[in-house]
Amino acid sequence: MTRPPRPASSAVPAASSAARPDRKAQPDRKAQPARPTLRGAWLGQWNSAVTSYYVLLGATVLLLVLGLVMVLSSSSIDSLADGKSAYSVFLNQAKFALMGLPFMIVAMHLRPAVYKRIAWPALIFAICLQLLIFTPMARGEKGNTSWVYLGGGITIQPSELAKVALAVWLGVVLARKLPLLHDWKHALVPAVVPGSLAVITLVLAGKDLGTALILIMLVAGALFVAGVPLRVFGVLAAGTGVVVALLASTANRKGRILELFSSADPAGAGYQVKRGLEGLGTGGLTGVGLGAGSEKWSYLPEAHNDFIFSVIGEELGLLGTLLVLGLFALLGVGMVRVIRRHPDPMVKITTGALACWIIGQALINIGVVIGVIPVIGVPLPLISAGGSALVATMLALGILISFARDEPGAREALAARPSVVRKSIAVVGSATWRRRAHTHGPSGNNEHG
């Protein structure tokens, strides 16, 4: 008796393998995409194409607002003592802030190609404006002839606008000669000689050593980002040191330097620094309160200008000074992001020059207040009182924000995001529609209940 034929053996394993897949072929739960974490979301936002734009814009607005508040607080007492309104210096600063706002907004929306076209005319205009210090229109203060009277009560400082023009011009010139900058002749001509040298010499002719040092830092930042060989920097540094030493040999400047290492005369040249340090020490952690400081009661000279950081330390304390340092650090981070992410060499070089100006000037001002740098009379950008300096700094930051808007993908991302006005209209419209729906009922008519 024969048994019925068995099914093919190959079919059983096949069915078995289909029903029980191999353990290695099973989907691994650990291989599933993980849920987004807070750190991952933050890094994603930080790496966004519009991060540089928002960092620069946000830090600029906060520093500008803080500066207006502190100018009002630090200048009101001296204004009253001079028989003026307590708001006179503040209103003057607010006026220049409103004047600088259109320049900043227009600069924010210009493309790099526009700056390349206007670089040479802007530098020539700045040099011609600086030449006015040799005319009867010139005005001096404390030994410096750095201001020009234009009539109608308007006085400007041409060297502040020269900083912006020189930074853009250096970006254009060095970017065009980028393949040749390994040769010191191409690195120096015409960027350093005659361009930068002409502007710095004119500023020094007005005996404004502080602004000249800022201009030297600006030029050094442009050359460094452009990739100029370090041996060229060595030669320029040596020459700059000799010139600065000769200019600092005057009795006034020599006394300021020696006061850093001496406390023999508390009411001498170092009086201003000592009062500034006392203001910083009085504030403690949280400060004595906004408007409640005592140094501005004619004890601290230039409390609303060069030494406004001391008033911040006294009234807002260590937290206030750290806030200022943090906002300038944010500006620096935004500028470094533009340098690293933008593909245009002109943008990179100009950003490096403007960064060394704004961040370097802030560090010098703070260094003067804390007594590690001699008093050289440079304001704290966006915070100290000063019309020309404020307008020029706002213009420079507008240029930087325009570069951030021009980063790869930034314009498209900004265009895709609804504006604040459209968001506000949408929110108001939605709230109005819900209120009407709640009042009239689902049918829109409650005449018959």
PDB file of N, CA, C and O in Angstrom, residues 166 169 190-204 219 243:
ATOM      1  N   LEU A 166      35.344 103.718   3.914  1.00  0.00           N
ATOM      2  CA  LEU A 166      36.615 103.002   3.789  1.00  0.00           C
ATOM      3  C   LEU A 166      36.422 101.498   3.873  1.00  0.00           C
ATOM      4  O   LEU A 166      37.066 100.734   3.135  1.00  0.00           O
ATOM      5  N   TRP A 169      34.967 100.339   0.535  1.00  0.00           N
ATOM      6  CA  TRP A 169      35.982 100.473  -0.519  1.00  0.00           C
ATOM      7  C   TRP A 169      37.057  99.396  -0.393  1.00  0.00           C
ATOM      8  O   TRP A 169      37.484  98.814  -1.400  1.00  0.00           O
ATOM      9  N   PRO A 190      46.305  99.502  -3.998  1.00  0.00           N
ATOM     10  CA  PRO A 190      46.073 100.820  -3.393  1.00  0.00           C
ATOM     11  C   PRO A 190      45.345 100.761  -2.047  1.00  0.00           C
ATOM     12  O   PRO A 190      44.932 101.791  -1.539  1.00  0.00           O
ATOM     13  N   ALA A 191      45.187  99.555  -1.480  1.00  0.00           N
ATOM     14  CA  ALA A 191      44.357  99.425  -0.278  1.00  0.00           C
ATOM     15  C   ALA A 191      44.924 100.232   0.889  1.00  0.00           C
ATOM     16  O   ALA A 191      44.197 100.970   1.564  1.00  0.00           O
ATOM     17  N   VAL A 192      46.227 100.071   1.115  1.00  0.00           N
ATOM     18  CA  VAL A 192      46.855 100.774   2.241  1.00  0.00           C
ATOM     19  C   VAL A 192      47.407 102.112   1.787  1.00  0.00           C
ATOM     20  O   VAL A 192      47.192 103.157   2.428  1.00  0.00           O
ATOM     21  N   VAL A 193      48.166 102.077   0.693  1.00  0.00           N
ATOM     22  CA  VAL A 193      48.748 103.294   0.123  1.00  0.00           C
ATOM     23  C   VAL A 193      48.224 103.430  -1.306  1.00  0.00           C
ATOM     24  O   VAL A 193      48.438 102.526  -2.127  1.00  0.00           O
ATOM     25  N   PRO A 194      47.498 104.454  -1.627  1.00  0.00           N
ATOM     26  CA  PRO A 194      47.258 105.665  -0.836  1.00  0.00           C
ATOM     27  C   PRO A 194      45.904 105.686  -0.115  1.00  0.00           C
ATOM     28  O   PRO A 194      45.655 106.628   0.640  1.00  0.00           O
ATOM     29  N   GLY A 195      45.016 104.719  -0.356  1.00  0.00           N
ATOM     30  CA  GLY A 195      43.642 104.802   0.116  1.00  0.00           C
ATOM     31  C   GLY A 195      43.497 104.987   1.610  1.00  0.00           C
ATOM     32  O   GLY A 195      43.074 106.041   2.101  1.00  0.00           O
ATOM     33  N   SER A 196      43.840 103.944   2.372  1.00  0.00           N
ATOM     34  CA  SER A 196      43.676 104.003   3.826  1.00  0.00           C
ATOM     35  C   SER A 196      44.577 105.052   4.452  1.00  0.00           C
ATOM     36  O   SER A 196      44.182 105.754   5.401  1.00  0.00           O
ATOM     37  N   LEU A 197      45.781 105.176   3.929  1.00  0.00           N
ATOM     38  CA  LEU A 197      46.725 106.141   4.497  1.00  0.00           C
ATOM     39  C   LEU A 197      46.208 107.567   4.359  1.00  0.00           C
ATOM     40  O   LEU A 197      46.393 108.396   5.259  1.00  0.00           O
ATOM     41  N   ALA A 198      45.539 107.863   3.252  1.00  0.00           N
ATOM     42  CA  ALA A 198      45.018 109.214   3.055  1.00  0.00           C
ATOM     43  C   ALA A 198      43.948 109.537   4.099  1.00  0.00           C
ATOM     44  O   ALA A 198      43.951 110.621   4.696  1.00  0.00           O
ATOM     45  N   VAL A 199      43.038 108.588   4.343  1.00  0.00           N
ATOM     46  CA  VAL A 199      41.972 108.830   5.318  1.00  0.00           C
ATOM     47  C   VAL A 199      42.546 108.970   6.727  1.00  0.00           C
ATOM     48  O   VAL A 199      42.196 109.896   7.483  1.00  0.00           O
ATOM     49  N   ILE A 200      43.457 108.077   7.103  1.00  0.00           N
ATOM     50  CA  ILE A 200      44.023 108.112   8.454  1.00  0.00           C
ATOM     51  C   ILE A 200      44.847 109.376   8.666  1.00  0.00           C
ATOM     52  O   ILE A 200      44.814 109.998   9.736  1.00  0.00           O
ATOM     53  N   THR A 201      45.585 109.802   7.652  1.00  0.00           N
ATOM     54  CA  THR A 201      46.395 111.013   7.779  1.00  0.00           C
ATOM     55  C   THR A 201      45.518 112.244   7.978  1.00  0.00           C
ATOM     56  O   THR A 201      45.836 113.126   8.790  1.00  0.00           O
ATOM     57  N   LEU A 202      44.407 112.313   7.255  1.00  0.00           N
ATOM     58  CA  LEU A 202      43.504 113.445   7.416  1.00  0.00           C
ATOM     59  C   LEU A 202      42.887 113.471   8.812  1.00  0.00           C
ATOM     60  O   LEU A 202      42.702 114.538   9.403  1.00  0.00           O
ATOM     61  N   VAL A 203      42.576 112.298   9.340  1.00  0.00           N
ATOM     62  CA  VAL A 203      42.024 112.241  10.697  1.00  0.00           C
ATOM     63  C   VAL A 203      43.074 112.659  11.717  1.00  0.00           C
ATOM     64  O   VAL A 203      42.787 113.396  12.672  1.00  0.00           O
ATOM     65  N   LEU A 204      44.301 112.204  11.533  1.00  0.00           N
ATOM     66  CA  LEU A 204      45.375 112.593  12.439  1.00  0.00           C
ATOM     67  C   LEU A 204      45.686 114.079  12.343  1.00  0.00           C
ATOM     68  O   LEU A 204      46.138 114.694  13.314  1.00  0.00           O
ATOM     69  N   VAL A 219      41.218  98.714   8.971  1.00  0.00           N
ATOM     70  CA  VAL A 219      42.053  98.283   7.847  1.00  0.00           C
ATOM     71  C   VAL A 219      42.666  96.918   8.130  1.00  0.00           C
ATOM     72  O   VAL A 219      42.714  96.043   7.248  1.00  0.00           O
ATOM     73  N   VAL A 243      54.421 105.369  14.728  1.00  0.00           N
ATOM     74  CA  VAL A 243      53.597 106.579  14.563  1.00  0.00           C
ATOM     75  C   VAL A 243      52.806 106.876  15.839  1.00  0.00           C
ATOM     76  O   VAL A 243      52.739 108.025  16.294  1.00  0.00           O
TER      77      VAL A 243
END
